[in-house]
Structures are given as structure tokens and as C-alpha cells.
Coordinates of C-alpha atoms and ligand atoms in Angstrom, one line a residue:
M1 CA 6.8 15.4 20.7
T2 CA 9.8 18.5 20.5
E3 CA 11.1 19.8 17.1
N4 CA 14.2 18.1 18.1
Q5 CA 13.1 14.7 19.1
I6 CA 11.3 14.3 15.3
K7 CA 12.7 11.9 13.4
W8 CA 13.3 12.9 9.5
W9 CA 11.0 10.2 8.6
Q10 CA 7.9 10.9 11.0
K11 CA 8.2 14.9 8.7
A12 CA 8.7 12.8 4.8
V13 CA 5.8 12.1 2.8
V14 CA 6.5 9.6 0.7
Y15 CA 5.5 8.6 -3.8
Q16 CA 5.1 4.9 -4.0
I17 CA 6.2 4.3 -7.6
Y18 CA 5.4 1.0 -8.9
P19 CA 8.0 0.3 -11.6
R20 CA 6.3 -1.6 -14.6
S21 CA 3.8 1.3 -15.3
F22 CA 5.5 3.9 -14.0
Q23 CA 7.5 4.9 -17.4
D24 CA 9.0 2.0 -19.7
A25 CA 12.3 4.0 -21.5
N26 CA 13.2 1.3 -22.8
H27 CA 10.7 0.7 -25.9
D28 CA 9.1 -2.6 -25.2
G29 CA 6.4 -1.3 -23.1
I30 CA 6.9 -2.2 -19.1
G31 CA 7.8 0.3 -16.9
D32 CA 11.5 0.7 -16.5
L33 CA 14.9 1.9 -13.4
K34 CA 15.6 4.0 -16.6
G35 CA 12.6 5.4 -16.6
I36 CA 11.7 6.2 -13.2
E37 CA 15.0 8.1 -13.0
S38 CA 14.6 10.2 -16.2
R39 CA 11.3 11.1 -13.8
L40 CA 13.5 11.6 -10.5
D41 CA 12.8 15.8 -11.2
Y42 CA 9.3 15.1 -11.2
V43 CA 8.5 13.6 -7.8
K44 CA 11.7 16.6 -6.4
K45 CA 9.0 19.1 -8.1
L46 CA 6.3 17.2 -6.1
G47 CA 8.0 17.8 -3.1
A48 CA 8.6 13.8 -1.8
D49 CA 11.1 12.9 0.3
V50 CA 11.4 9.4 -0.2
I51 CA 10.8 7.0 -3.0
W52 CA 9.2 3.5 -2.2
L53 CA 9.8 1.5 -5.1
N54 CA 7.6 -2.1 -5.9
P55 CA 9.9 -5.0 -6.8
V56 CA 12.1 -4.8 -9.0
Y57 CA 14.1 -8.0 -8.7
A58 CA 14.1 -10.9 -11.3
S59 CA 10.8 -12.4 -10.8
P60 CA 8.9 -15.1 -13.0
N61 CA 5.9 -12.3 -12.4
E62 CA 3.6 -14.9 -11.5
D63 CA 2.1 -11.4 -9.0
N64 CA 3.5 -9.1 -10.4
G65 CA 7.6 -9.3 -8.5
Y66 CA 6.4 -10.4 -5.6
D67 CA 7.1 -13.7 -6.9
I68 CA 11.4 -13.1 -6.1
S69 CA 13.5 -15.5 -7.7
D70 CA 16.8 -14.3 -7.2
Y71 CA 16.8 -11.1 -3.6
E72 CA 20.6 -10.0 -5.5
A73 CA 19.6 -9.4 -9.5
I74 CA 17.9 -7.0 -10.7
N75 CA 14.9 -8.1 -13.5
P76 CA 16.4 -7.4 -16.8
E77 CA 12.9 -6.5 -17.6
F78 CA 13.9 -3.3 -15.4
G79 CA 17.2 -3.1 -16.3
T80 CA 20.2 -3.5 -14.8
M81 CA 21.9 -3.3 -10.9
E82 CA 24.2 -0.6 -12.9
D83 CA 20.9 1.5 -13.7
F84 CA 19.5 0.6 -10.0
E85 CA 23.1 2.4 -8.6
S86 CA 22.9 4.6 -11.2
L87 CA 18.8 5.9 -10.1
L88 CA 19.7 5.7 -6.6
S89 CA 22.4 8.3 -7.0
E90 CA 20.6 10.0 -8.4
A91 CA 17.7 10.4 -6.3
H92 CA 20.6 11.2 -3.9
A93 CA 21.2 14.0 -5.7
R94 CA 18.3 15.2 -6.1
G95 CA 17.5 14.7 -1.7
I96 CA 14.9 12.3 -2.9
K97 CA 15.5 8.9 -0.8
I98 CA 14.7 5.2 -1.6
V99 CA 13.0 2.5 -0.2
M100 CA 12.6 -1.2 -1.3
D101 CA 10.1 -3.3 -1.3
L102 CA 11.2 -6.8 0.6
V103 CA 9.3 -9.7 0.5
V104 CA 10.7 -12.3 2.4
N105 CA 7.7 -14.4 3.8
H106 CA 7.6 -15.7 0.3
S107 CA 10.0 -16.4 -2.4
S108 CA 9.2 -17.6 -5.9
S109 CA 9.1 -21.4 -6.9
K110 CA 12.2 -20.5 -9.5
H111 CA 14.3 -19.2 -6.6
Q112 CA 17.5 -21.3 -6.5
W113 CA 16.5 -21.8 -2.8
F114 CA 12.8 -23.2 -3.8
I115 CA 14.6 -25.1 -6.3
E116 CA 16.6 -27.0 -4.3
S117 CA 13.9 -27.9 -1.2
K118 CA 11.2 -29.3 -3.8
S119 CA 14.1 -31.6 -5.4
S120 CA 14.1 -34.4 -2.4
K121 CA 13.1 -34.7 1.0
D122 CA 16.4 -35.1 2.5
N123 CA 18.2 -32.2 0.8
D124 CA 19.6 -29.0 3.1
K125 CA 17.3 -26.4 2.2
R126 CA 13.5 -28.7 2.3
D127 CA 13.4 -26.5 5.6
F128 CA 14.0 -23.8 4.0
Y129 CA 9.6 -23.7 3.3
I130 CA 6.6 -25.2 5.1
W131 CA 6.5 -29.0 3.9
R132 CA 3.8 -31.1 5.4
D133 CA 2.4 -34.9 4.6
P134 CA -1.4 -35.4 3.6
V135 CA -3.7 -36.0 6.0
D136 CA -6.1 -38.5 5.0
G137 CA -5.2 -37.6 0.8
H138 CA -5.8 -34.1 1.8
E139 CA -4.7 -30.9 2.3
P140 CA -2.7 -30.4 5.9
N141 CA -5.3 -28.2 6.9
N142 CA -8.2 -26.1 5.5
W143 CA -6.3 -22.8 5.4
G144 CA -7.1 -21.3 2.0
S145 CA -4.9 -18.8 -0.2
F146 CA -5.3 -15.5 -0.3
F147 CA -5.4 -15.1 -3.6
S148 CA -8.5 -17.8 -3.7
G149 CA -8.5 -21.4 -3.3
P150 CA -6.1 -23.4 -0.9
A151 CA -3.4 -22.5 0.9
W152 CA -1.1 -25.3 -0.6
K153 CA -0.2 -26.9 -3.5
F154 CA 0.7 -31.3 -4.0
D155 CA 4.6 -32.3 -4.7
E156 CA 4.2 -35.5 -7.0
A157 CA 7.4 -36.0 -6.2
T158 CA 7.9 -36.2 -2.7
G159 CA 4.5 -36.8 -2.3
Q160 CA 3.8 -33.7 0.2
Y161 CA 2.4 -30.6 0.4
Y162 CA 3.6 -27.3 0.4
L163 CA 2.4 -23.7 2.0
H164 CA 1.8 -20.8 -0.1
L165 CA -0.6 -18.2 1.4
F166 CA -0.4 -16.7 -2.4
A167 CA -0.1 -17.9 -5.6
E168 CA 1.0 -21.4 -6.3
G169 CA 4.2 -19.5 -7.6
Q170 CA 4.9 -18.3 -4.2
P171 CA 5.5 -20.9 -2.0
D172 CA 6.0 -19.8 1.8
L173 CA 9.1 -19.6 4.1
N174 CA 9.9 -21.0 7.2
W175 CA 11.0 -18.2 9.7
A176 CA 11.2 -20.9 12.9
N177 CA 14.3 -22.2 11.2
P178 CA 17.1 -20.2 11.6
E179 CA 19.1 -20.7 9.0
V180 CA 16.3 -18.5 6.8
R181 CA 16.6 -15.5 9.4
Q182 CA 20.3 -16.0 8.6
S183 CA 20.2 -15.7 5.2
V184 CA 17.5 -12.9 5.1
F185 CA 19.6 -10.8 7.1
D186 CA 22.8 -11.2 5.5
M187 CA 20.7 -10.2 2.0
M188 CA 18.9 -7.4 3.0
N189 CA 22.4 -6.1 4.9
R190 CA 23.8 -6.0 1.1
W191 CA 21.1 -3.8 0.4
V192 CA 21.9 -1.8 2.9
D193 CA 25.8 -1.5 2.3
K194 CA 24.8 -0.6 -1.4
G195 CA 23.1 2.4 0.4
I196 CA 18.7 2.2 -0.2
D197 CA 17.9 4.0 2.9
G198 CA 15.0 1.4 4.1
F199 CA 12.9 -1.3 3.5
R200 CA 9.0 -1.5 3.4
M201 CA 8.6 -5.4 3.6
D202 CA 6.0 -7.0 2.3
V203 CA 3.1 -9.1 4.4
I204 CA 5.7 -8.8 7.5
S205 CA 3.0 -9.4 10.0
L206 CA 2.9 -13.1 8.2
L207 CA 6.0 -14.8 8.9
S208 CA 5.4 -16.6 12.0
K209 CA 2.7 -19.6 11.8
P210 CA 1.2 -20.3 14.5
D211 CA 2.4 -24.1 16.0
G212 CA 1.0 -27.0 15.1
L213 CA -0.2 -25.2 11.6
P214 CA -4.4 -25.5 13.1
D215 CA -7.8 -26.4 10.7
G216 CA -9.3 -22.2 11.2
P217 CA -13.3 -21.9 11.3
V218 CA -14.6 -22.0 7.5
P219 CA -17.5 -19.3 7.4
T220 CA -20.6 -20.4 5.5
D221 CA -20.3 -21.1 1.8
A222 CA -16.9 -20.6 1.9
H223 CA -14.1 -23.4 0.9
Y224 CA -11.2 -22.5 3.2
A225 CA -10.9 -20.8 6.3
S226 CA -8.7 -17.3 6.2
S227 CA -5.4 -17.8 6.6
N228 CA -5.0 -13.9 7.6
D229 CA -7.2 -14.8 10.8
M230 CA -5.2 -18.0 11.8
V231 CA -1.6 -16.8 10.4
A232 CA -1.3 -12.8 11.2
N233 CA 0.7 -11.9 14.2
G234 CA 2.0 -15.3 14.9
P235 CA 3.7 -16.2 18.5
K236 CA 6.9 -15.7 16.6
I237 CA 6.8 -12.3 14.9
H238 CA 8.5 -9.9 17.1
D239 CA 11.0 -12.0 18.1
Y240 CA 11.6 -12.0 14.2
L241 CA 11.3 -8.2 13.8
Q242 CA 13.5 -7.5 16.8
E243 CA 16.3 -10.1 15.8
M244 CA 16.5 -8.1 12.1
R245 CA 16.1 -5.1 13.9
E246 CA 19.1 -5.7 15.9
K247 CA 21.1 -8.6 12.5
V248 CA 20.0 -5.4 10.0
L249 CA 18.6 -2.5 10.4
N250 CA 20.6 -0.6 13.4
N251 CA 23.4 -1.0 10.8
A252 CA 22.4 2.4 8.7
D253 CA 20.0 5.1 9.5
L254 CA 16.5 3.4 7.8
M255 CA 13.4 4.3 7.1
T256 CA 10.9 0.8 8.2
V257 CA 7.0 -0.2 7.1
G258 CA 5.6 -3.4 7.8
E259 CA 2.4 -4.2 5.6
A260 CA 0.5 -5.7 8.7
S261 CA -2.9 -7.3 7.3
N262 CA -4.8 -8.3 10.3
V263 CA -2.9 -6.0 12.4
D264 CA -4.6 -4.8 15.5
I265 CA -3.5 -1.6 17.5
K266 CA -2.3 -3.8 20.0
N267 CA 0.0 -5.1 17.4
A268 CA 0.8 -2.0 15.8
K269 CA 2.4 -0.4 19.3
R270 CA 5.2 -3.7 19.3
Y271 CA 5.7 -3.4 15.7
A272 CA 5.7 0.7 15.3
A273 CA 7.0 1.7 18.8
K274 CA 8.5 4.1 19.8
D275 CA 12.0 2.6 21.4
G276 CA 12.8 1.3 17.4
S277 CA 13.0 -2.2 18.9
E278 CA 11.4 -3.2 15.9
L279 CA 10.4 -1.1 12.9
N280 CA 9.0 2.7 12.1
M281 CA 5.2 2.0 11.6
V282 CA 3.1 -0.6 9.7
F283 CA 0.5 -0.4 6.6
Q284 CA -2.8 -1.2 9.0
F285 CA -6.0 -2.3 6.8
E286 CA -9.2 -1.7 9.0
H287 CA -9.5 1.5 7.0
M288 CA -9.4 0.0 3.8
E289 CA -11.9 -2.9 5.1
L290 CA -14.4 -0.9 5.8
D291 CA -16.5 -1.2 2.3
E292 CA -16.6 -5.0 2.5
N293 CA -19.7 -7.0 2.4
A294 CA -20.7 -8.9 5.7
D295 CA -20.4 -12.1 3.3
P296 CA -16.9 -13.7 4.0
A297 CA -17.3 -16.4 1.1
L298 CA -16.4 -13.6 -1.3
G299 CA -14.0 -12.3 0.7
K300 CA -13.1 -8.2 -0.8
W301 CA -15.2 -8.3 -3.3
D302 CA -17.8 -5.9 -3.1
N303 CA -18.6 -2.5 -4.2
T304 CA -20.6 -1.1 -0.8
P305 CA -20.1 3.0 0.0
L306 CA -18.0 3.2 2.9
P307 CA -20.0 4.9 5.3
L308 CA -18.2 8.0 6.5
T309 CA -18.9 7.7 10.2
K310 CA -17.3 4.4 10.2
L311 CA -14.2 5.8 8.4
K312 CA -13.7 8.4 11.2
E313 CA -14.2 5.9 13.9
N314 CA -11.3 4.0 13.1
L315 CA -8.1 6.4 12.0
S316 CA -9.2 8.1 14.6
K317 CA -8.9 4.9 16.9
W318 CA -5.6 4.9 15.2
Q319 CA -4.9 8.2 15.6
N320 CA -5.6 8.4 19.3
E321 CA -4.5 5.0 20.1
L322 CA -0.5 5.1 19.0
A323 CA -0.3 8.7 19.6
G324 CA 2.9 9.2 20.9
V325 CA 3.7 5.9 21.8
A326 CA 4.2 3.6 17.9
W327 CA 3.7 6.0 14.8
N328 CA 1.4 5.5 11.5
S329 CA 1.5 5.9 8.3
L330 CA -1.5 7.5 6.0
Y331 CA -2.6 5.7 2.9
W332 CA -5.6 5.9 0.7
E333 CA -3.8 4.6 -2.0
N334 CA -1.0 1.7 -3.8
H335 CA -0.6 -0.9 -5.9
D336 CA -2.8 -3.3 -4.3
Q337 CA -6.2 -0.7 -4.1
P338 CA -8.0 0.9 -6.4
R339 CA -8.1 4.4 -7.2
A340 CA -9.6 6.7 -4.4
V341 CA -11.3 8.9 -5.9
S342 CA -13.3 6.2 -6.9
R343 CA -13.5 5.0 -4.4
F344 CA -14.6 7.7 -1.5
G345 CA -14.7 10.3 -3.6
S346 CA -16.5 10.5 -7.2
D347 CA -14.7 10.8 -10.3
A348 CA -17.6 12.3 -12.0
P349 CA -16.2 14.9 -14.2
E350 CA -17.4 17.5 -11.9
F351 CA -16.3 16.3 -8.9
R352 CA -13.4 14.8 -9.4
V353 CA -10.8 17.6 -8.5
K354 CA -12.4 18.7 -5.6
S355 CA -12.6 15.3 -4.1
A356 CA -9.3 14.3 -5.1
K357 CA -8.2 17.1 -3.6
M358 CA -10.6 17.2 -0.4
L359 CA -9.5 13.5 0.1
A360 CA -5.8 14.4 -0.1
T361 CA -6.0 16.7 2.8
M362 CA -7.8 15.1 4.7
L363 CA -5.0 12.3 5.3
H364 CA -2.4 15.1 4.5
F365 CA -2.8 17.2 8.2
M366 CA -2.7 13.8 10.3
Q367 CA -0.3 12.5 12.7
G368 CA 1.9 9.6 10.6
T369 CA 4.0 9.7 7.3
P370 CA 1.9 9.9 4.5
Y371 CA 1.6 7.5 1.4
I372 CA 1.2 8.9 -2.4
Y373 CA 1.0 6.2 -4.9
Q374 CA 1.5 7.2 -8.9
G375 CA -1.3 9.2 -10.1
E376 CA -3.0 10.2 -7.3
E377 CA -1.5 13.4 -7.5
I378 CA -3.3 13.7 -10.2
G379 CA -6.4 12.4 -8.8
M380 CA -6.3 9.2 -11.6
T381 CA -9.5 7.1 -11.4
N382 CA -10.0 3.2 -12.0
A383 CA -10.2 1.9 -15.2
Y384 CA -13.3 0.9 -15.7
N385 CA -12.7 0.6 -19.5
L386 CA -10.7 -2.6 -18.5
G387 CA -12.6 -6.1 -19.0
W388 CA -12.1 -9.7 -18.3
D389 CA -9.4 -10.2 -21.3
D390 CA -7.3 -6.8 -20.1
F391 CA -6.6 -8.0 -16.6
N392 CA -3.0 -9.5 -15.6
D393 CA -3.7 -9.3 -11.8
I394 CA -3.8 -13.2 -10.6
E395 CA -6.3 -11.6 -7.8
I396 CA -8.4 -11.1 -9.9
K397 CA -8.2 -13.7 -12.5
N398 CA -8.2 -16.2 -9.6
A399 CA -11.4 -14.6 -7.9
R400 CA -13.0 -15.4 -11.0
K401 CA -12.1 -19.0 -11.4
Y402 CA -12.9 -20.1 -8.1
L403 CA -15.6 -17.8 -7.2
V404 CA -17.2 -17.6 -10.2
E405 CA -16.1 -20.9 -12.5
R406 CA -16.0 -23.2 -9.8
D407 CA -18.1 -22.7 -6.5
Q408 CA -20.3 -20.3 -7.8
L409 CA -21.3 -17.8 -5.6
I410 CA -20.9 -15.0 -8.1
D411 CA -21.7 -14.8 -11.6
A412 CA -19.1 -13.2 -14.1
D413 CA -21.0 -9.4 -14.3
T414 CA -21.0 -9.1 -10.8
L415 CA -17.4 -9.8 -10.3
L416 CA -17.2 -7.4 -12.5
D417 CA -18.1 -4.6 -11.3
Y418 CA -16.7 -5.9 -7.9
V419 CA -13.2 -5.5 -9.8
H420 CA -14.3 -2.5 -11.6
Y421 CA -14.5 -1.1 -7.5
K422 CA -11.5 -2.7 -5.8
G423 CA -9.5 -4.4 -8.1
R424 CA -5.7 -4.0 -8.5
D425 CA -6.0 -3.0 -12.4
N426 CA -7.4 -0.2 -11.1
A427 CA -3.6 1.1 -10.0
R428 CA -1.8 -0.6 -11.8
T429 CA -2.8 0.6 -15.5
P430 CA -0.1 2.8 -16.7
M431 CA 1.0 7.0 -15.4
Q432 CA -0.5 8.7 -17.9
W433 CA 2.2 11.7 -18.5
T434 CA 0.7 13.2 -21.6
D435 CA -2.6 13.8 -23.8
G436 CA -0.6 11.5 -27.0
K437 CA 0.2 8.5 -27.1
N438 CA 0.0 6.1 -25.0
A439 CA 0.3 8.8 -22.3
G440 CA 4.0 8.9 -23.1
F441 CA 4.1 6.4 -20.9
T442 CA 6.0 3.8 -23.5
D443 CA 5.7 3.8 -28.0
V444 CA 4.4 0.1 -28.1
D445 CA 1.5 -1.7 -26.5
P446 CA 2.1 -1.2 -22.8
W447 CA 1.7 -4.3 -20.7
L448 CA -1.5 -3.3 -19.4
K449 CA -4.1 -1.4 -21.3
L450 CA -4.2 2.6 -20.7
N451 CA -7.7 4.2 -18.8
D452 CA -9.1 5.6 -21.4
N453 CA -9.4 9.1 -20.0
Y454 CA -5.7 10.0 -19.7
K455 CA -6.5 12.5 -22.7
E456 CA -8.2 14.9 -20.1
I457 CA -6.4 13.8 -17.3
N458 CA -2.5 13.8 -17.1
V459 CA 1.1 14.9 -15.5
D460 CA 1.5 17.6 -18.1
A461 CA -2.6 19.0 -18.0
A462 CA -1.8 19.0 -14.0
L463 CA 1.7 20.7 -14.4
A464 CA -0.8 23.4 -16.4
D465 CA -3.1 24.3 -14.7
E466 CA -2.4 26.1 -11.4
D467 CA -5.6 24.7 -10.0
S468 CA -4.5 20.9 -10.3
V469 CA -4.9 18.5 -7.9
F470 CA -0.9 18.1 -8.7
Y471 CA -0.3 21.6 -6.8
H472 CA -2.5 20.7 -4.3
Y473 CA 0.1 17.9 -3.3
Q474 CA 2.4 19.8 -3.5
K475 CA 1.6 23.1 -1.1
L476 CA 0.1 20.2 1.4
I477 CA 3.4 18.2 1.8
A478 CA 5.3 21.7 1.6
F479 CA 2.5 22.5 5.4
R480 CA 3.8 19.1 6.5
H481 CA 7.8 20.2 6.3
D482 CA 6.9 23.8 7.1
L483 CA 4.6 23.4 10.1
D484 CA 5.9 20.8 13.2
I485 CA 2.5 20.8 14.7
V486 CA 1.1 18.4 11.7
T487 CA 3.7 16.0 12.2
T488 CA 3.3 16.6 16.2
G489 CA 0.0 18.2 16.8
R490 CA -3.0 16.1 19.5
Y491 CA -5.5 15.2 17.2
E492 CA -8.9 15.8 18.4
L493 CA -11.9 14.5 16.1
L494 CA -14.8 17.1 15.7
D495 CA -18.8 15.5 14.9
P496 CA -18.0 11.6 15.3
E497 CA -21.9 11.4 14.2
D498 CA -21.8 13.6 11.1
E499 CA -22.3 11.4 8.1
Q500 CA -21.1 13.6 6.1
V501 CA -18.3 15.8 7.5
Y502 CA -15.0 14.6 8.7
A503 CA -13.5 18.1 10.4
Y504 CA -10.5 17.4 13.1
K505 CA -8.4 19.6 15.1
R506 CA -4.0 19.6 15.8
V507 CA -3.9 20.7 18.7
G508 CA 0.0 22.5 19.9
D509 CA 1.1 24.4 22.9
Q510 CA 0.3 27.7 20.5
E511 CA -1.5 27.2 18.0
E512 CA -4.3 24.9 16.6
L513 CA -5.3 23.8 13.1
L514 CA -9.0 22.6 12.2
V515 CA -9.4 20.8 9.6
I516 CA -12.9 20.6 7.5
N517 CA -14.1 18.0 5.1
S518 CA -17.3 17.7 3.4
F519 CA -18.0 14.3 1.5
A520 CA -21.7 15.5 0.2
K521 CA -22.6 16.0 -3.5
E522 CA -23.9 19.5 -2.5
T523 CA -23.9 22.1 -0.5
I524 CA -24.5 21.8 3.5
E525 CA -24.5 24.1 6.2
R526 CA -22.0 23.4 9.3
D527 CA -21.1 25.9 12.0
F528 CA -17.6 25.3 13.7
A529 CA -17.9 28.8 15.3
L530 CA -14.5 30.3 14.1
P531 CA -13.0 33.3 15.6
D532 CA -12.4 36.0 13.4
E533 CA -8.7 35.3 13.8
A534 CA -9.3 32.1 12.3
E535 CA -6.3 32.3 9.3
L536 CA -7.3 29.6 6.1
L537 CA -4.1 28.0 4.6
I538 CA -5.5 25.6 2.5
S539 CA -8.5 25.0 0.2
N540 CA -10.8 23.2 -2.7
Y541 CA -12.7 26.6 -3.4
Q542 CA -11.7 30.0 -4.6
D543 CA -12.8 31.6 -1.3
D544 CA -14.5 31.4 2.0
A545 CA -18.5 30.8 1.5
G546 CA -18.2 30.7 5.5
K547 CA -20.7 28.1 6.9
D548 CA -21.3 26.7 3.4
L549 CA -20.2 23.7 3.4
R550 CA -19.7 23.3 -1.1
P551 CA -19.4 19.7 -2.8
Y552 CA -16.4 18.3 -1.0
E553 CA -15.5 21.4 -0.5
S554 CA -12.1 20.9 2.1
K555 CA -10.4 23.5 4.1
V556 CA -7.9 23.9 7.3
Y557 CA -7.7 27.2 9.3
R558 CA -4.9 28.2 11.8
I559 CA -6.0 29.5 15.3
Q560 CA -3.6 31.1 17.8
K561 CA -4.1 30.1 20.9
Ligands
NOJ1 C1 1.2 -7.9 -0.4 C2 1.6 -7.1 -1.9 O1 1.5 -5.9 -1.3 C3 0.7 -8.0 -2.9 O2 1.5 -7.0 -4.5 C4 0.9 -9.3 -2.9 O3 -0.2 -9.4 -4.0 C5 1.1 -9.9 -1.5 N1 1.3 -8.4 -0.9 C6 1.6 -11.0 -1.5 O4 3.4 -10.6 -1.8

């Protein structure tokens, strides 16, 4: 890849904003668009090029905006369409692009399409969704919802079930119906005409359901087959995305990232192919699933620490296999994942800043487009102070309802430990701006309890400390902008069997980068045979201790060839 072949989104860094939790401007305890606008200078200071906005559309919020009842209206909790347009133009004025969430595997059950579809079996919109007759008085197949429980809901009035891979209020759209596809493409084009800069596509790998919707294998102790295994990367998915490319995505210079659950390398090479026939990149999940238990009946619920060698093997596979043929996205966190410093580093006071910086360095020197989730840049941690009465997330609530109460697969205390480790509300607690009332997020009661560590961990404190996690991220972003080797260099993993250190190189024609990251809590010794002229680019310690790697030490050298 030469410099002039680099696309803008290959040198860009994305900052993800979960609007509900970012900044409340209208005193209702819920973040909003005006709040985001008031913080654009902060994003600019960090250096991010793009903001990905989680859904801001009209929604009854069964799944916090991922259940959309009108794709072309702004949720009044977040503001108005004028507020959105103002945010877009203020972002553009600062050179920041805005990528919107596109949630079209399903709509809300309150969407007009579904209301009509449900009204009778011969309604024009019946076939916009996936309806099936009962089989022997039961669900049409044995698929489970991603949020626990069955993936089908019976509708008394018309005597059929509808498919919902997520919550009951999120019926799956029927992508096999050309009218559905055209309606979605028309809606997308209207957003493109508004001037947005791209789409993050929710669970895009699930659009094409397998012919005949067959039963799947049910793991021991579980009630249902995994819909993920049955549906992801279905038979027509690449056709649908190519059609979307032709009818929408080619109409502007957009950035597109598909959230692709269950994606493997083979499919990723197609979704994110360099020829631009589908999307620019996908979010793959494998590195987020390495710390999952062997018990499929519990799905993601677990707290087993991640073995570093597995992480290295996995991320290296993605780095190597997509090089030159497709493009990676790079992330530790998003609104569905717990805080990385708590999960992969250490949030103990003596290690939090060091390990947050180490994780950042490890990820940001890889090839791909990095994503930073709000608060990650100040080292926000998991929220251990939230209990059962505080959680808002439907995934957490359903886990308790089905896995604890109905199926008794696990007790509530153990599940609570797992939720504190893995639950989505860890990421959704309000952004910590100050050490004042409600961390400066709102001046009334917030919609979700704050993490009680905001007095120590907040933006004000980070900005006042030149040694903070924030400024480390700022430097990493600047390196990506300034050094093409971060975008183009060949990736080479060093010492795959080392259980404590993740070291790799980025190799260019004239120079190479050596990226060393210790995951150890104690000082260890490693010899990387550094040449004398190696230049230390960035580190999370004040000095260089040579072969000694101190707890969570991370350093990057630039070496001329
Ligand atoms: C993935 C989104 O990131 C998540 O938050 C949501 O619950 C599901 N898709 C369903 O839309």
C-alpha cells in the first residue's frame, strides 16, 4: 500500500459516543445531541477524526435505541432534527465526521411497518417481517434469542409467531423481501443526502436467514439452539450488501463498518474486501469471546481471565490474514463490552493508568481503524457499585429471568459477579467529566447510576495531568496520523508462546516499529536485542529500564533499517 492508495478511513481514529450517557444539556438526566455538541472541542482535542453515534432515532428503548420506531425521526429525549443538523455541521466545521448507527436487521415492534404487518395475515406489510405457523403448538424452530429465552413470539390475533433474534420488541425484518430492501435503501439515501459520513451497521451478518429456518443443535443444559450459529453469514448476505453498495454506498465517500457477529476470516475477506464491493471493515468478535466459559448454556456469562497467548494468536490471525486484501477494525470497548482496563488490564489504583495506556498502545499500533469508546480515553473502569436494582440493560435482566429464575443454571450471586465482569451496563454508566455533582453529566438524577469512582477518574483530572491516559491516547492518534507505517507496515508477531508479553513489529521498507507490551503485574526481564540507534517513540514509564519490563510497561521503538 503506498501513501496515495491510503483511504481516509484507513488513517482515521473513531470516537464512539453513546448519546444517552455522554452529556445531558436539557436537565432530564439523559444525554442528548446538544450535550454532544457542547463536547465537540473535547473530541477534537483528543484528535479523533470520526464520531460514531449510537442510535439517536425514535425508539421505545426496549434495547436503548436499537429498537427503532422511526428511522427518520430523532428520539425526543435526544433532541430534534434541527439539533442533529446543528451537531453535524458543528462537527464538520471542526473537521470531524459523523457515522450513524444503522439498525436494519430488526425494527421496533412499534414501527409503523410492524404495526401494519401484525394487523392481519393479508396486510401489505405482513411479509416485511418473518411470520411462521406454530409447529405442534410450539415455536416454528428451536432458535434462542441473543437476550436469552426463545427467538419467537406468538401473536394471538393472527395465530402465528414472529421471529425476534433480540428482544420481543425487536422483530426481524425480512430481507428476502425486495420491498424491505428498497425501503431501507431509500431511507439510507435520505441520511446520506443529509450529509452524514457513514454507517456502523448493527448485526449486519444476521440479515440473511437460512432457507427453511431449520432447527439447530442444542447444547447440553441449554433450552435453545444458538441463533448466531444458525443465522450469521447466511446464504444471501453478500448479495444484499452488494446491492446496498450499488444503491446507496456508492453515492458518497462514506465510511462503513459492519458489526459482524460470528464472522470468520473467509467472510470478513468478502465483507471488507479491498475492492470496495461491500463494506470498508467489520467488527469481528473473536477476541471478545476468548474469555468465555466452556459452558454454552451460559453464553457470554463468565469471568475467566483471558490467556494472553490466545489473544496473540487470534489478533495476529486477523492482522495477517486481512493484510493487503481487506481491512481490520481495532477495538477493546464499545457499549456492549465491559471496560477494557477492568477486563484485560487491572483497575487496581496502582495499575489502572499504566495498564490502560499499555492496552491502548498494544491496539493502536496495529493495522486497522481504531475505535475508542467514550471514557476509555480516561481509563474508566467497570461499575462494581451497581446492583440488581440499578441495572437497566435488557440483556442483564433477561439473563437473570431465564438463567437464574426459570432454568436455575446459575445462582443470582454468581451471575452478579459475571455481570460485574462482563455486563453491558459497565460501559453505559454516565461519562465522568468532573468530580462535582453527578460527574458533570447532569444536574438531576441520571438515567443510570454513576460509577462511584468519578471523584478520582474524570475528564477534568485527566486534562490537568500531562501524564494521564487521555494524553497517551492523544499521542497514539497523532502517531497514526503522522507515521504511515502505522497504517501500512507489515505485522509480525514476536514470541507467540510468551504468556506475559505481547510484542510485535510493524515492518516498512525503510524502518520498523517494535511494540512491546507487558501484561505482568511484576517486573520481568526480556531481551529484544535492540540496536543502539533505536528511538523510543512512546512509553508509559518516565524512563527506559532496558531489559527490565516493569508492571504493565509498554514501549514502542522506531528502528531505521
Ligand atoms: C448490537 C448492538 O451493538 C447492541 O447494543 C444491540 O443490543 C444489538 N445489536 C441488537 O440491536
